Amino acid sequence: MAGSDSIRVFAPATVANVTCGFDVLGFAVNNPGDEIVLRKTNTDKIVIKAIHGDGGRLTLDPNFNTVSIPVIKYLEKYGIKQGLEIELFKHMPLGSGLGSSAASSVAGVFAVDKLLGLNKTVEEMLPFAMEGELIACGAAHADNVAPCLYGGFVLVRSYNPLEIVRINTPKGMYCSLVHPHVEVQTKDARNALPKEIPLGTAVTQWGNVAGLVVGLMKSDFGLIGRSMQDVVAEPARAGLIPGFYSVKESALHAGAIGAGISGSGPSIFALSDSLDKANKIAEAMAAAFKKIGIGSETYVSEVNHQGPVVMG
Ligand code: HSE
């Protein structure tokens, strides 16, 4: 892309935690996602020209926006003086548990890298994307940013030092997402978590995390489903999402391999082994929310394998 004056990039939404993997597991989906258009200008300034689809909620100040911070830090790090104009198209709800801020951060760093032709590795781009996430949530979780940038399933093996491990993404795995029209702040969802975990609970949880990873590596959908049990975060957070258990049950009844809270919620995700089932599961989850008077939107796609892509 170096030589071109502008670039359009898509970056995918992500499901953090994947039930039992609180703060350490995540995967990307093909739909929804954010798009960014980055244009070179003849100034030395980074400007956010417009943000579409956020209802005016996001700041246009480049020093405080999750899309521009990674761009600024990237230019600083590599000593590049290049004016850029950013246009961001938000195609997903904010604060939904779908990794909205992570998608914008990844779109920003990936776009500037490709536009300027530096072609850094995802490992080199990750710290810049995490800077954007830090601005958005006050904490640099990698369980949205890393799968968004790497694509597929990833494990955050360690935060200090940061070690990201790619996990096999089984072929033919689909994700259904439902975003109910209720607000859950990540801060409240984190405050709801237990400070200590009884040993027996921890044993159940780490057995499930290991089972889920092995299930993914072996494309063993049965093992994946049996392992998608969260005995730590889900019981503490379910009460923040009205109807959570009936929506989850509706997904399993419609054929889901497993289901749970997407990130810190309120969105709920379900995995399945066919597009047909994934569509039925999404409909069932939306119907379960409707039954208790809550509107929602749904998204269905194959689990993403490639992370951000250049669209033009
Ligand atoms: N792992 C995080 C959580 C994801 O569940 O709070 C949201 O940043």
XYZ file of N, CA, C and O and ligand atoms in Angstrom, residues 16-17 22-23 141 143-144 186 190 237 263-264, ligand 1:
56
model
N -14.173 -11.755 24.190
C -13.158 -12.030 25.209
C -13.713 -13.022 26.222
O -14.929 -13.168 26.384
N -12.808 -13.717 26.893
C -13.084 -14.697 27.968
C -13.482 -16.070 27.415
O -13.024 -17.083 27.900
N -11.406 -16.178 31.631
C -11.459 -14.763 32.023
C -10.088 -14.085 31.863
O -9.095 -14.539 32.425
N -10.086 -13.030 31.061
C -8.900 -12.184 30.808
C -7.777 -12.882 30.026
O -6.739 -12.268 29.794
N -6.174 -4.635 28.815
C -6.465 -6.062 28.614
C -6.072 -6.418 27.194
O -6.295 -5.656 26.274
N -7.194 -9.399 25.863
C -8.043 -10.494 25.383
C -9.046 -10.053 24.308
O -9.719 -10.904 23.723
N -9.153 -8.769 24.033
C -9.858 -8.306 22.830
C -8.869 -7.897 21.737
O -9.034 -8.262 20.575
N -18.143 -1.923 31.969
C -17.072 -2.891 32.252
C -16.634 -2.775 33.716
O -16.369 -3.779 34.385
N -16.589 -5.737 36.374
C -15.352 -6.180 37.049
C -15.508 -6.094 38.565
O -15.014 -6.954 39.299
N -21.638 -12.266 37.229
C -22.068 -11.220 36.300
C -23.463 -11.448 35.715
O -24.058 -10.515 35.161
N -17.185 -11.097 26.561
C -16.396 -10.125 27.325
C -17.072 -9.841 28.647
O -17.497 -10.757 29.354
N -17.211 -8.547 28.959
C -17.871 -8.190 30.219
C -19.362 -7.944 30.015
O -20.032 -7.452 30.918
N -11.747 -9.852 30.115
C -12.405 -8.588 30.253
C -13.525 -8.721 31.279
C -12.981 -8.207 28.925
O -14.221 -9.724 31.256
O -13.693 -7.815 32.104
C -13.496 -6.804 28.911
O -12.433 -5.880 28.778
